[in-house]
Structure formats: C-alpha cells, structure tokens
mmCIF file of C-alpha atoms in Angstrom:
data_model
loop_
_atom_site.group_PDB
_atom_site.id
_atom_site.type_symbol
_atom_site.label_atom_id
_atom_site.label_comp_id
_atom_site.label_asym_id
_atom_site.label_seq_id
_atom_site.Cartn_x
_atom_site.Cartn_y
_atom_site.Cartn_z
ATOM 1 C CA ASP I 17 -14.072 21.131 -40.030
ATOM 2 C CA THR I 18 -11.257 22.569 -41.663
ATOM 3 C CA GLU I 19 -11.411 26.075 -40.683
ATOM 4 C CA VAL I 20 -8.782 28.395 -38.778
ATOM 5 C CA THR I 21 -11.014 31.500 -37.716
ATOM 6 C CA GLN I 22 -9.446 34.951 -36.889
ATOM 7 C CA THR I 23 -10.651 37.672 -35.343
ATOM 8 C CA PRO I 24 -10.793 40.679 -35.725
ATOM 9 C CA LYS I 25 -10.593 40.646 -39.522
ATOM 10 C CA HIS I 26 -9.315 44.485 -39.229
ATOM 11 C CA LEU I 27 -7.663 46.425 -36.529
ATOM 12 C CA VAL I 28 -6.641 49.992 -36.539
ATOM 13 C CA MET I 29 -4.583 50.875 -32.962
ATOM 14 C CA GLY I 30 -2.498 53.780 -32.116
ATOM 15 C CA MET I 31 0.974 53.365 -30.879
ATOM 16 C CA THR I 32 0.307 53.353 -27.411
ATOM 17 C CA ASN I 33 -2.892 50.888 -27.504
ATOM 18 C CA LYS I 34 -3.019 47.381 -26.314
ATOM 19 C CA LYS I 35 -5.240 44.916 -28.335
ATOM 20 C CA SER I 36 -5.218 40.947 -28.924
ATOM 21 C CA LEU I 37 -5.582 39.305 -32.302
ATOM 22 C CA LYS I 38 -7.517 36.044 -31.623
ATOM 23 C CA CYS I 39 -7.037 32.442 -33.681
ATOM 24 C CA GLU I 40 -9.118 29.447 -33.363
ATOM 25 C CA GLN I 41 -9.033 25.820 -34.637
ATOM 26 C CA HIS I 42 -11.458 22.822 -33.594
ATOM 27 C CA MET I 43 -9.383 20.321 -36.151
ATOM 28 C CA GLY I 44 -7.346 18.656 -32.865
ATOM 29 C CA HIS I 45 -3.822 20.400 -34.244
ATOM 30 C CA ARG I 46 -1.606 20.843 -31.562
ATOM 31 C CA ALA I 47 0.930 22.703 -33.321
ATOM 32 C CA MET I 48 -0.116 26.480 -34.012
ATOM 33 C CA TYR I 49 1.823 29.313 -35.756
ATOM 34 C CA TRP I 50 1.627 32.985 -36.215
ATOM 35 C CA TYR I 51 3.137 34.616 -39.687
ATOM 36 C CA LYS I 52 3.316 38.743 -40.582
ATOM 37 C CA GLN I 53 2.952 39.369 -44.130
ATOM 38 C CA LYS I 54 3.993 42.650 -45.734
ATOM 39 C CA ALA I 55 2.379 43.622 -48.567
ATOM 40 C CA LYS I 56 4.189 41.633 -51.894
ATOM 41 C CA LYS I 57 6.289 39.608 -49.461
ATOM 42 C CA PRO I 58 5.717 36.352 -48.311
ATOM 43 C CA PRO I 59 4.463 35.301 -44.593
ATOM 44 C CA GLU I 60 7.282 35.419 -42.016
ATOM 45 C CA LEU I 61 7.104 33.003 -39.425
ATOM 46 C CA MET I 62 6.737 34.917 -35.718
ATOM 47 C CA PHE I 63 6.124 31.998 -33.082
ATOM 48 C CA VAL I 64 5.608 28.461 -32.988
ATOM 49 C CA TYR I 65 3.462 26.454 -30.471
ATOM 50 C CA SER I 66 3.818 22.978 -30.158
ATOM 51 C CA TYR I 67 1.559 21.243 -27.178
ATOM 52 C CA GLU I 68 0.507 24.692 -25.875
ATOM 53 C CA LYS I 69 4.007 25.304 -25.335
ATOM 54 C CA LEU I 70 5.769 28.025 -27.122
ATOM 55 C CA SER I 71 8.830 26.239 -29.226
ATOM 56 C CA ILE I 72 10.079 28.722 -31.670
ATOM 57 C CA ASN I 73 10.427 32.594 -31.224
ATOM 58 C CA GLU I 74 11.789 33.916 -34.310
ATOM 59 C CA SER I 75 13.857 36.938 -32.727
ATOM 60 C CA VAL I 76 10.155 38.652 -32.328
ATOM 61 C CA PRO I 77 10.223 42.001 -30.414
ATOM 62 C CA SER I 78 8.584 42.153 -26.997
ATOM 63 C CA ARG I 79 6.279 44.359 -27.939
ATOM 64 C CA PHE I 80 4.661 41.171 -29.517
ATOM 65 C CA SER I 81 3.528 38.747 -26.930
ATOM 66 C CA PRO I 82 1.885 35.232 -27.861
ATOM 67 C CA GLU I 83 -0.535 33.455 -25.574
ATOM 68 C CA CYS I 84 -1.773 29.668 -26.270
ATOM 69 C CA PRO I 85 -4.285 29.234 -23.410
ATOM 70 C CA ASN I 86 -5.908 25.719 -24.638
ATOM 71 C CA SER I 87 -5.025 23.372 -27.709
ATOM 72 C CA SER I 88 -7.890 25.428 -29.847
ATOM 73 C CA LEU I 89 -6.845 29.065 -29.056
ATOM 74 C CA LEU I 90 -3.876 31.073 -29.449
ATOM 75 C CA ASN I 91 -3.619 34.887 -28.916
ATOM 76 C CA LEU I 92 -1.199 37.678 -29.952
ATOM 77 C CA HIS I 93 -1.461 40.558 -27.444
ATOM 78 C CA LEU I 94 -0.102 43.770 -28.854
ATOM 79 C CA HIS I 95 1.241 46.530 -27.240
ATOM 80 C CA ALA I 96 3.289 49.966 -28.138
ATOM 81 C CA LEU I 97 3.282 49.479 -31.645
ATOM 82 C CA GLN I 98 5.218 51.075 -34.724
ATOM 83 C CA PRO I 99 3.643 51.968 -37.900
ATOM 84 C CA GLU I 100 6.135 49.413 -39.338
ATOM 85 C CA ASP I 101 4.042 46.856 -37.740
ATOM 86 C CA SER I 102 1.369 47.309 -40.154
ATOM 87 C CA ALA I 103 0.650 44.152 -42.089
ATOM 88 C CA LEU I 104 -1.362 40.749 -42.191
ATOM 89 C CA TYR I 105 -1.165 39.016 -39.598
ATOM 90 C CA LEU I 106 -1.836 34.986 -40.180
ATOM 91 C CA CYS I 107 -2.714 31.914 -38.002
ATOM 92 C CA ALA I 108 -2.102 28.262 -39.173
ATOM 93 C CA SER I 109 -2.366 25.307 -37.404
ATOM 94 C CA SER I 110 -1.041 21.750 -37.905
ATOM 95 C CA GLN I 111 -1.334 18.079 -36.865
ATOM 96 C CA THR I 112 2.087 17.057 -35.146
ATOM 97 C CA GLY I 113 4.089 13.803 -35.999
ATOM 98 C CA THR I 114 6.600 12.860 -38.166
ATOM 99 C CA GLY I 115 6.887 14.004 -42.084
ATOM 100 C CA ALA I 116 5.911 17.347 -43.396
ATOM 101 C CA LEU I 117 2.359 18.306 -42.252
ATOM 102 C CA GLU I 118 0.455 20.514 -44.207
ATOM 103 C CA GLN I 119 -0.537 24.135 -42.667
ATOM 104 C CA TYR I 120 -4.014 25.250 -42.613
ATOM 105 C CA PHE I 121 -4.067 29.230 -42.521
ATOM 106 C CA GLY I 122 -6.968 31.464 -41.545
ATOM 107 C CA PRO I 123 -8.211 34.673 -43.333
ATOM 108 C CA GLY I 124 -5.712 36.762 -41.309
ATOM 109 C CA THR I 125 -6.179 40.076 -39.458
ATOM 110 C CA ARG I 126 -5.077 43.223 -41.308
ATOM 111 C CA LEU I 127 -3.539 45.432 -38.472
ATOM 112 C CA THR I 128 -2.737 49.242 -39.181
ATOM 113 C CA VAL I 129 -0.803 50.881 -36.687
ATOM 114 C CA THR I 130 -1.277 54.791 -36.872
ATOM 115 C CA GLY H 29 19.762 28.633 -42.712
ATOM 116 C CA GLN H 30 17.211 28.584 -45.398
ATOM 117 C CA ASN H 31 17.271 30.056 -49.081
ATOM 118 C CA ILE H 32 14.249 29.535 -51.430
ATOM 119 C CA ASP H 33 14.393 30.797 -54.558
ATOM 120 C CA GLN H 34 11.257 31.215 -57.381
ATOM 121 C CA PRO H 35 10.611 33.683 -60.081
ATOM 122 C CA THR H 36 8.850 36.778 -59.274
ATOM 123 C CA GLU H 37 6.278 36.771 -62.430
ATOM 124 C CA MET H 38 4.884 34.665 -65.101
ATOM 125 C CA THR H 39 2.469 35.154 -67.714
ATOM 126 C CA ALA H 40 0.456 32.253 -69.554
ATOM 127 C CA THR H 41 -2.669 31.994 -71.438
ATOM 128 C CA GLU H 42 -6.103 30.381 -70.857
ATOM 129 C CA GLY H 43 -6.083 27.015 -71.340
ATOM 130 C CA ALA H 44 -2.477 26.535 -71.696
ATOM 131 C CA ILE H 45 -0.096 24.595 -69.476
ATOM 132 C CA VAL H 46 2.267 26.518 -66.896
ATOM 133 C CA GLN H 47 5.441 25.354 -65.116
ATOM 134 C CA ILE H 48 6.610 27.216 -61.985
ATOM 135 C CA ASN H 49 10.235 25.857 -60.636
ATOM 136 C CA CYS H 50 11.631 26.230 -57.475
ATOM 137 C CA THR H 51 14.936 25.626 -56.231
ATOM 138 C CA TYR H 52 15.601 25.526 -52.410
ATOM 139 C CA GLN H 53 18.677 25.005 -49.561
ATOM 140 C CA THR H 54 17.038 24.007 -46.394
ATOM 141 C CA SER H 55 18.607 22.734 -43.291
ATOM 142 C CA GLY H 56 16.545 19.792 -41.346
ATOM 143 C CA PHE H 57 14.284 19.717 -44.521
ATOM 144 C CA ASN H 58 11.241 17.081 -44.530
ATOM 145 C CA GLY H 59 9.047 18.609 -47.088
ATOM 146 C CA LEU H 60 8.259 21.017 -50.093
ATOM 147 C CA PHE H 61 4.637 22.762 -49.690
ATOM 148 C CA TRP H 62 2.961 24.963 -52.849
ATOM 149 C CA TYR H 63 0.262 27.577 -51.790
ATOM 150 C CA GLN H 64 -1.658 29.897 -53.679
ATOM 151 C CA GLN H 65 -2.829 32.890 -52.374
ATOM 152 C CA HIS H 66 -5.101 35.536 -53.874
ATOM 153 C CA ALA H 67 -4.293 39.234 -53.214
ATOM 154 C CA GLY H 68 -5.726 40.278 -49.841
ATOM 155 C CA GLU H 69 -6.621 36.791 -48.799
ATOM 156 C CA ALA H 70 -4.679 33.863 -46.687
ATOM 157 C CA PRO H 71 -2.442 31.299 -48.515
ATOM 158 C CA THR H 72 -4.493 28.014 -49.306
ATOM 159 C CA PHE H 73 -2.730 24.502 -49.866
ATOM 160 C CA LEU H 74 -2.433 22.771 -53.177
ATOM 161 C CA SER H 75 0.250 20.349 -52.965
ATOM 162 C CA TYR H 76 3.169 18.848 -51.025
ATOM 163 C CA ASN H 77 6.126 16.499 -51.705
ATOM 164 C CA VAL H 78 8.212 14.603 -49.247
ATOM 165 C CA LEU H 79 9.643 12.056 -51.218
ATOM 166 C CA ASP H 80 10.957 12.143 -54.648
ATOM 167 C CA GLY H 81 8.694 12.424 -57.664
ATOM 168 C CA LEU H 82 5.526 13.212 -59.023
ATOM 169 C CA GLU H 83 2.379 14.180 -57.156
ATOM 170 C CA GLU H 84 -1.038 14.789 -58.903
ATOM 171 C CA LYS H 85 -3.812 16.469 -57.675
ATOM 172 C CA GLY H 86 -6.615 17.261 -60.630
ATOM 173 C CA ARG H 87 -5.229 20.365 -62.499
ATOM 174 C CA PHE H 88 -2.260 20.658 -60.433
ATOM 175 C CA SER H 89 1.098 18.551 -59.778
ATOM 176 C CA SER H 90 3.997 19.191 -57.711
ATOM 177 C CA PHE H 91 7.408 17.566 -58.304
ATOM 178 C CA LEU H 92 10.253 17.053 -55.635
ATOM 179 C CA SER H 93 14.058 16.218 -56.336
ATOM 180 C CA ARG H 94 15.660 16.123 -52.956
ATOM 181 C CA SER H 95 19.157 15.619 -54.285
ATOM 182 C CA LYS H 96 18.954 18.541 -56.565
ATOM 183 C CA GLY H 97 17.083 21.018 -54.199
ATOM 184 C CA TYR H 98 14.524 21.352 -56.874
ATOM 185 C CA SER H 99 10.591 21.504 -57.386
ATOM 186 C CA TYR H 100 8.357 22.484 -59.744
ATOM 187 C CA LEU H 101 4.140 23.088 -59.420
ATOM 188 C CA LEU H 102 2.685 22.560 -62.892
ATOM 189 C CA LEU H 103 -0.482 23.863 -63.568
ATOM 190 C CA LYS H 104 -2.770 22.434 -66.381
ATOM 191 C CA GLU H 105 -6.027 23.902 -68.382
ATOM 192 C CA LEU H 106 -5.149 27.267 -67.113
ATOM 193 C CA GLN H 107 -8.604 29.106 -65.987
ATOM 194 C CA MET H 108 -8.749 33.066 -65.287
ATOM 195 C CA LYS H 109 -9.083 32.339 -61.528
ATOM 196 C CA ASP H 110 -5.874 30.710 -61.443
ATOM 197 C CA SER H 111 -4.233 34.174 -61.520
ATOM 198 C CA ALA H 112 -2.535 34.704 -58.105
ATOM 199 C CA SER H 113 0.615 34.233 -56.502
ATOM 200 C CA TYR H 114 2.455 30.817 -56.031
ATOM 201 C CA LEU H 115 4.384 30.068 -52.885
ATOM 202 C CA CYS H 116 6.883 27.751 -52.784
ATOM 203 C CA ALA H 117 7.442 26.773 -49.159
ATOM 204 C CA SER H 118 10.097 23.939 -47.308
ATOM 205 C CA SER H 119 9.322 22.440 -44.152
ATOM 206 C CA SER H 120 12.161 22.213 -41.837
ATOM 207 C CA GLY H 121 12.944 21.237 -38.377
ATOM 208 C CA SER H 122 10.674 19.271 -35.756
ATOM 209 C CA ALA H 123 8.458 22.275 -35.163
ATOM 210 C CA ARG H 124 7.828 21.740 -39.257
ATOM 211 C CA GLN H 125 7.723 25.601 -39.562
ATOM 212 C CA LEU H 126 7.549 26.324 -43.210
ATOM 213 C CA THR H 127 9.995 29.149 -44.902
ATOM 214 C CA PHE H 128 8.462 30.564 -47.879
ATOM 215 C CA GLY H 129 10.113 31.878 -51.364
ATOM 216 C CA SER H 130 8.919 35.504 -52.270
ATOM 217 C CA GLY H 131 6.314 33.949 -54.515
ATOM 218 C CA THR H 132 5.710 33.452 -58.278
ATOM 219 C CA GLN H 133 2.786 36.164 -59.375
ATOM 220 C CA LEU H 134 1.074 34.697 -62.220
ATOM 221 C CA THR H 135 -0.930 36.356 -64.552
ATOM 222 C CA VAL H 136 -3.677 34.356 -66.762
ATOM 223 C CA LEU H 137 -4.433 36.058 -70.090
ATOM 224 C CA PRO H 138 -7.824 35.275 -72.398
#
C-alpha cells in the first residue's frame, strides 16, 4: 500500500467557517507534510511533522492549525480563512532516516474560500 | 537559502527525446527529486539522485552533479501522455523538506 488519502476532495467555505482537512497513510511513515499549491505554481511547504511532533512551521498564519493525532493521521484545521487561501492543499508522507527520502503525495483537497 | 531554476516551458514531438535541466543552490542538500504533475492532480514521483551520476528508470533517467548544482531529467520515446509539468525539487535538512522549482510545462506534439 503506497497510498496517501485525503478528504474531502473539494471544500467550499466562507470566511467565518471552521473546517478541517484530513490525511491518512498506512505505510508506516513517520514524517508527514502539508503543502499549499496555487494554480500554475509549485507546491509550497507549510508544515512538517516528524514522529508526531511539529518540526517545521514555514511561517504559516495561525488561521491554519495542524494536528497529528497519531502516526497515520494528519489534520489541518482551518478558521477565518481569506479568499487568497484558496488553493490545492497537498499532504505527503515519507520514511525517516538518512539520505534523501521519497515523499508520497495524496490527491489533495481543492479549497475555495468565498 | 534555497534557489531552484528550470525552464518554464518546453515542446517536443512524440517519439523524441527531451532533456529538462535544473540548477539549484540548496543549504543542507541531501538529494534531488523529479516529480510529474498533470493539471489538477497531485505530483507523482519519477526519480531521485543522491550521488553524482545517472539513474535510469525505464523511459526516464535523471542525472546529478553535486559540485555544479545541476540535474537533468531525460525522457525517451515521448508519448502524448507525457504532456505535464515536471517539477525539480531539492531535499534538505534533517526533516528532508522539499523545495520545488517552478516546474517545466512539457507539451508533446503528434
């Protein structure tokens, strides 16, 4: 099983809503990542979790709140978003260890903020 | 800091060979990845290099020169389905975070 799943596939939310994005993998990977991708741009790293602990926060606004409840799950809680936050949100996972380690990406959640 | 450059667009003919170049300047470098991304879909892994040299995987090969901060992806026997964006990404740091280039949009013509 080399699959990373993400739900929902599409999400439309207002600026006052609270919603959550979910990501799951069963590959035994202990590193998980959130990326944001705008149209015709490359993915940009938001957060990195290593062994369920937040190791990197790339200066992401506090209206985005990540959570890693266990080694298979990664959530991204959204609150008071802005229209410019509309994007494709990608989750990825990888093994941990030495050397370069391949990241497996989920299909993404396409978020529209109205 | 991290800086990755690759051409914005390339066009090639079905059945031909195309080489997509990438130059990088990355602190804490530990590898160079190539991903393919079709419009509206997630990136899919193609190849990676840790050490200098050529890695071959079927129709795709990737080359790395760490001293020159240079990599290329070689696609052989191009097919129409190869039309996509090709992302060069450097891996760095203990968390192995990826920094992506802007992507090269490849169009394969019949």
